[in-house]
mmCIF file with all atom_site columns, C-alpha atoms in Angstrom:
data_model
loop_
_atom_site.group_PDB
_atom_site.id
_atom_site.type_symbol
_atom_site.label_atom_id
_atom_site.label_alt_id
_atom_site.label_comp_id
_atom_site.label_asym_id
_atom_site.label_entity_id
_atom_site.label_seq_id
_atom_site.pdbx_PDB_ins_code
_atom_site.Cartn_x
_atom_site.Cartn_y
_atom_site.Cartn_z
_atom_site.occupancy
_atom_site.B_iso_or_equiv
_atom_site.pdbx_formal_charge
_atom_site.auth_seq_id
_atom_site.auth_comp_id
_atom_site.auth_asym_id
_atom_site.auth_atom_id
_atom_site.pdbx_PDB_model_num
ATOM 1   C CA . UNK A 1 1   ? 134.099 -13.130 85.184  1.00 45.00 ? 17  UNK A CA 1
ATOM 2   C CA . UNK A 1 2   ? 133.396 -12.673 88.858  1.00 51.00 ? 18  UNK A CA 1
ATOM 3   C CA . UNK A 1 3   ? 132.380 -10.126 91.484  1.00 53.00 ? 19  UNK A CA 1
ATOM 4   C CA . UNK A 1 4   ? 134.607 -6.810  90.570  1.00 56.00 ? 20  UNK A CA 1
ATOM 5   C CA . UNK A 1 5   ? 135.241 -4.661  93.925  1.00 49.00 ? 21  UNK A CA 1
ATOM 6   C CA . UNK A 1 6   ? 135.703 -1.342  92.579  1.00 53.00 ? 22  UNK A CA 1
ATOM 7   C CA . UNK A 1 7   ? 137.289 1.301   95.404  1.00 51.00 ? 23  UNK A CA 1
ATOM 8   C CA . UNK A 1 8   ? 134.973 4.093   96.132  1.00 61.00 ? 24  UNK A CA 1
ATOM 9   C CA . UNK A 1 9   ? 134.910 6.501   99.253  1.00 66.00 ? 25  UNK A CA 1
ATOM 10  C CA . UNK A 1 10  ? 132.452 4.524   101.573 1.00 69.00 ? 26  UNK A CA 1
ATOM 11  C CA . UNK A 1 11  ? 135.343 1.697   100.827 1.00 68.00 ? 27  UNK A CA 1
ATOM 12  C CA . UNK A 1 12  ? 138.536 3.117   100.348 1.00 65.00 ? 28  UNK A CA 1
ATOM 13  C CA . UNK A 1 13  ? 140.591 -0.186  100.888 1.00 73.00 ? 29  UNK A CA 1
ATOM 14  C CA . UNK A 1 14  ? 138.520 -2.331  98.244  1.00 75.00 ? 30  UNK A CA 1
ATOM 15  C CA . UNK A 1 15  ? 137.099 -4.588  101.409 1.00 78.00 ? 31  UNK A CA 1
ATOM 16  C CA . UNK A 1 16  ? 134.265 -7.281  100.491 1.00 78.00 ? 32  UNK A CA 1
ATOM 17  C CA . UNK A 1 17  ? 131.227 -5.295  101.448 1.00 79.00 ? 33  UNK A CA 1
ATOM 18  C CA . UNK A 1 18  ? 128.030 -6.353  103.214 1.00 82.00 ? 34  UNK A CA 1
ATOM 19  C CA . UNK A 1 19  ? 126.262 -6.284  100.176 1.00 82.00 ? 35  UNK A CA 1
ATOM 20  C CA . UNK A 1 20  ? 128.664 -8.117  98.043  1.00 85.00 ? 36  UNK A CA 1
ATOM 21  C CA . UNK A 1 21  ? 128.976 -11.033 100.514 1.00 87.00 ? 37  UNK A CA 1
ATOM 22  C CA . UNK A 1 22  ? 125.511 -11.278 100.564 1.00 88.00 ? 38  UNK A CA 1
ATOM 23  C CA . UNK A 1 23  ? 125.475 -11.391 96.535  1.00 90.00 ? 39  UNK A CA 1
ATOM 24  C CA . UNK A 1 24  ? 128.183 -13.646 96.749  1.00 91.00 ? 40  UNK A CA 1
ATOM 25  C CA . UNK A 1 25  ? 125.944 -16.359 99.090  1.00 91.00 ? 41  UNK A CA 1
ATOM 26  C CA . UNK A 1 26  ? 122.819 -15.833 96.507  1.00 92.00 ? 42  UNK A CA 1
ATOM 27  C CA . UNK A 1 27  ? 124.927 -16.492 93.918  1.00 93.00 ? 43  UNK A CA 1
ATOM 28  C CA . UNK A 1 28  ? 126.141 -19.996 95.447  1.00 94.00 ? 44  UNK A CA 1
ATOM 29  C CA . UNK A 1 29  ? 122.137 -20.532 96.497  1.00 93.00 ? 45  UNK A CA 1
ATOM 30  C CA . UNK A 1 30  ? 121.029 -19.852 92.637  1.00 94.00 ? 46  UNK A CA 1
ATOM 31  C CA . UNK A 1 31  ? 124.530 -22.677 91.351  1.00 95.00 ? 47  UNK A CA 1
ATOM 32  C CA . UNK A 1 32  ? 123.200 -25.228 93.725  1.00 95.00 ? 48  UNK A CA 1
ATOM 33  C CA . UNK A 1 33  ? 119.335 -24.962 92.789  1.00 94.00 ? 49  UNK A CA 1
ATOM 34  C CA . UNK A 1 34  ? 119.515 -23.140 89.665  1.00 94.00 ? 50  UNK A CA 1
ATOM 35  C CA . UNK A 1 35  ? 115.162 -23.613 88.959  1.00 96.00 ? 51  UNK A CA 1
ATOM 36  C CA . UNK A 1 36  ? 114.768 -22.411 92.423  1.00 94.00 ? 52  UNK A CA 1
ATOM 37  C CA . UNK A 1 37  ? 114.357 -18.220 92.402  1.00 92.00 ? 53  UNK A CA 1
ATOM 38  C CA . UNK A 1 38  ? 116.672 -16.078 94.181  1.00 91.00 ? 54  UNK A CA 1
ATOM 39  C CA . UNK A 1 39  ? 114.872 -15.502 97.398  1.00 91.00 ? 55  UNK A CA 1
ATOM 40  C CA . UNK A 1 40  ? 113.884 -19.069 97.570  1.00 93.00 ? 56  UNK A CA 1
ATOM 41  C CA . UNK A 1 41  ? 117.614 -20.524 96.706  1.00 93.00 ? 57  UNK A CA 1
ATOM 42  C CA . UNK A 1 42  ? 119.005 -18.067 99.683  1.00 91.00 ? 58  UNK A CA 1
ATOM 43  C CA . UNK A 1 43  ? 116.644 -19.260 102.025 1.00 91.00 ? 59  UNK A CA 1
ATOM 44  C CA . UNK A 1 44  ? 117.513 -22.923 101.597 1.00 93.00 ? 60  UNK A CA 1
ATOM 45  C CA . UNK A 1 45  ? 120.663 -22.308 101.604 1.00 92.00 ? 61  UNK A CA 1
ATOM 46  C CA . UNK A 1 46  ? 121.075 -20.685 104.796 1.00 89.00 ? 62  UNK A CA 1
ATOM 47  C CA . UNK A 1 47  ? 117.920 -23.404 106.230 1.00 88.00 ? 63  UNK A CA 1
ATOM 48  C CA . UNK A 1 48  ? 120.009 -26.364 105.212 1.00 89.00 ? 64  UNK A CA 1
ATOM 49  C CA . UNK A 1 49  ? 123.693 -25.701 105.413 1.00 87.00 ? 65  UNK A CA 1
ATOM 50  C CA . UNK A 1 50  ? 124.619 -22.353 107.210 1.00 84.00 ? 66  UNK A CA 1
ATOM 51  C CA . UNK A 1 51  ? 122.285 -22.558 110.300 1.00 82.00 ? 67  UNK A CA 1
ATOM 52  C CA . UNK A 1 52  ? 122.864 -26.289 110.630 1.00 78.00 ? 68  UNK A CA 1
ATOM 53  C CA . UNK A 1 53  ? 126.223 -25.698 110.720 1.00 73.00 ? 69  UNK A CA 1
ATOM 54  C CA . UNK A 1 54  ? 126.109 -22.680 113.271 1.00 74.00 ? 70  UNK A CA 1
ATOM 55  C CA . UNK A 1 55  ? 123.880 -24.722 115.917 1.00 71.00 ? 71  UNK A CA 1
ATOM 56  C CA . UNK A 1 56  ? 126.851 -27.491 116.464 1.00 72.00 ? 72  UNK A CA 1
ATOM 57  C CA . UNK A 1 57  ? 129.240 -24.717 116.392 1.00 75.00 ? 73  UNK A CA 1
ATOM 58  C CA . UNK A 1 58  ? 127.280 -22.535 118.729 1.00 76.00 ? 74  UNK A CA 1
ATOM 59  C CA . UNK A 1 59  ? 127.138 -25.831 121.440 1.00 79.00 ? 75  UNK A CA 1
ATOM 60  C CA . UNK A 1 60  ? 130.847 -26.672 120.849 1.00 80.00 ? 76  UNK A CA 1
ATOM 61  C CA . UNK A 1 61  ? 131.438 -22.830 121.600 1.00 77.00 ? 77  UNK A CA 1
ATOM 62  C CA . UNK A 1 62  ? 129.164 -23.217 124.713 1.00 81.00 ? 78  UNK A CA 1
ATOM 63  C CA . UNK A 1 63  ? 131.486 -26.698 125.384 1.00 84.00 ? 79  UNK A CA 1
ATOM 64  C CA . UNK A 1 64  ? 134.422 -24.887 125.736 1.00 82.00 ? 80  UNK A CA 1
ATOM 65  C CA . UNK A 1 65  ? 133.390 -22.059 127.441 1.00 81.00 ? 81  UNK A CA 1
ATOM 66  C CA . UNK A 1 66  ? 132.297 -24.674 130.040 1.00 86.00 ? 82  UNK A CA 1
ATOM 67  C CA . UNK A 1 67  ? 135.718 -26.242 130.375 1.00 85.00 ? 83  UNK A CA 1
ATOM 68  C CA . UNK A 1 68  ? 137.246 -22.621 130.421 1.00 81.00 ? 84  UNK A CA 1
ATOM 69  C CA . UNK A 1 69  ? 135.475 -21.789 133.739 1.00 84.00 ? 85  UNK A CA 1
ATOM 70  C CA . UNK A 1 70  ? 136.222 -24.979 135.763 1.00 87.00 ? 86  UNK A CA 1
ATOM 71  C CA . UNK A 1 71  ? 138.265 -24.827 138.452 1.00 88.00 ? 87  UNK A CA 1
ATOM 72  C CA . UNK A 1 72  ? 141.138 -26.709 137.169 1.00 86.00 ? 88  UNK A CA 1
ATOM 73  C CA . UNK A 1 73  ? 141.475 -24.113 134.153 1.00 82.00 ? 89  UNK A CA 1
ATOM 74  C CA . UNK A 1 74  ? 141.303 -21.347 136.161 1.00 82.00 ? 90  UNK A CA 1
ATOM 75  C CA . UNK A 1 75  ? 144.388 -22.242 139.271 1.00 84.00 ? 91  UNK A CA 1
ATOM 76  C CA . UNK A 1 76  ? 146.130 -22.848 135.680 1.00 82.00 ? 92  UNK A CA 1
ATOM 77  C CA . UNK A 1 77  ? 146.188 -19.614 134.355 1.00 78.00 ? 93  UNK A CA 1
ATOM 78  C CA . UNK A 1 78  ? 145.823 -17.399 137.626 1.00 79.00 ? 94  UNK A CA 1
ATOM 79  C CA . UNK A 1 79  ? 149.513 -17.141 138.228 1.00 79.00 ? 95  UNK A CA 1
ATOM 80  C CA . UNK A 1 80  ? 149.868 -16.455 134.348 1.00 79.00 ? 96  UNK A CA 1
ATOM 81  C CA . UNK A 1 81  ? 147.237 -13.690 134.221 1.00 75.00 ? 97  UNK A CA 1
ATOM 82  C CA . UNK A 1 82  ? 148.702 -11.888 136.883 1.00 76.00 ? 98  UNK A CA 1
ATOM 83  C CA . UNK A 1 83  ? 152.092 -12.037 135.497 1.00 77.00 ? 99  UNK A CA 1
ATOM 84  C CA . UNK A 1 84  ? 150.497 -10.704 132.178 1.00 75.00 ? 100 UNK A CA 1
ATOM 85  C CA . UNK A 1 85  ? 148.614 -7.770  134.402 1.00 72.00 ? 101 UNK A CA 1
ATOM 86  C CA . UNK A 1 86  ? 151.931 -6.916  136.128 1.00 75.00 ? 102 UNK A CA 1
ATOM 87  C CA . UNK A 1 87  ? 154.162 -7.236  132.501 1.00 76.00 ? 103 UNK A CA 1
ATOM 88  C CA . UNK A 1 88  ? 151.826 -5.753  130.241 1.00 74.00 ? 104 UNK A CA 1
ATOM 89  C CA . UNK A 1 89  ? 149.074 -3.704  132.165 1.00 69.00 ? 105 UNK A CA 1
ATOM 90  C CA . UNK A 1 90  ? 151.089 -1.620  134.307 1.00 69.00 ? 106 UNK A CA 1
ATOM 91  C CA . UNK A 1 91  ? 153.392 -0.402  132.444 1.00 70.00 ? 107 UNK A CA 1
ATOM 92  C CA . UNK A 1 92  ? 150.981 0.590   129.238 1.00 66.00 ? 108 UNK A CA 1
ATOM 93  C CA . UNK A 1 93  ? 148.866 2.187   132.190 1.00 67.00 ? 109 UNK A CA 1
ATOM 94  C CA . UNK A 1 94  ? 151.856 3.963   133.357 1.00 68.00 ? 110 UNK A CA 1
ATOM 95  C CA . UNK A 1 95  ? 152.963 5.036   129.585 1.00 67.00 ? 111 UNK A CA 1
ATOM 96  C CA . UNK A 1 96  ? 149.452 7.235   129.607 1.00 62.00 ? 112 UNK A CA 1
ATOM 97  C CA . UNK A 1 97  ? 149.966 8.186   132.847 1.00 66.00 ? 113 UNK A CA 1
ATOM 98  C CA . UNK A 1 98  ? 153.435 9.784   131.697 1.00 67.00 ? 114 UNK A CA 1
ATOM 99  C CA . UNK A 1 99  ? 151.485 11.226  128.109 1.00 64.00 ? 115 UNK A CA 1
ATOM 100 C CA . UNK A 1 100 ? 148.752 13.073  129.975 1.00 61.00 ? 116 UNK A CA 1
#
């Protein structure tokens, strides 16, 4: 039947909670070893296919922050970012300037 989201104050716009996310990955944990018990399901789970996952990703994040702050990256975009400052920036500064 699945997870039912039911509104409520602390969740007025029916958004998957904390809690029901975390149900949700126990629930995958308990299809995948199903004579494993709750805790022990969740734990593998997140051993053997979440933080797996999230080391590679956390180096390839590392990899491109890297690149980003190489010289070459960073004479591309300096004329751009100061073309955003001076189109964007200035006049939002300027706009609460004028509202206080």
């Amino acid at each position: 039947e699945g997870l039912k989201m039911m509104e409520n104050e602390d969740n007025p716009d029916n958004a998957f909670t904390r809690s029901e996310f975390l149900e949700a990955i126990v629930r995958v944990a308990l299809v995948k070893w199903p004579k494993l018990k709750p805790v022990k399901a969740y734990e593998r789970l997140v051993k053997d296919h979440i933080l797996k996952r999230e080391k590679r990703n956390l180096d390839e994040i590392a990899s491109v922050r890297n690149f980003m702050d190489t010289d070459e990256v960073r004479n591309i975009f300096q004329p751009l970012l100061k073309n955003i400052f001076e189109w964007i920036f200035l006049p939002v500064t300027m706009i609460d300037e004028e509202q206080k």
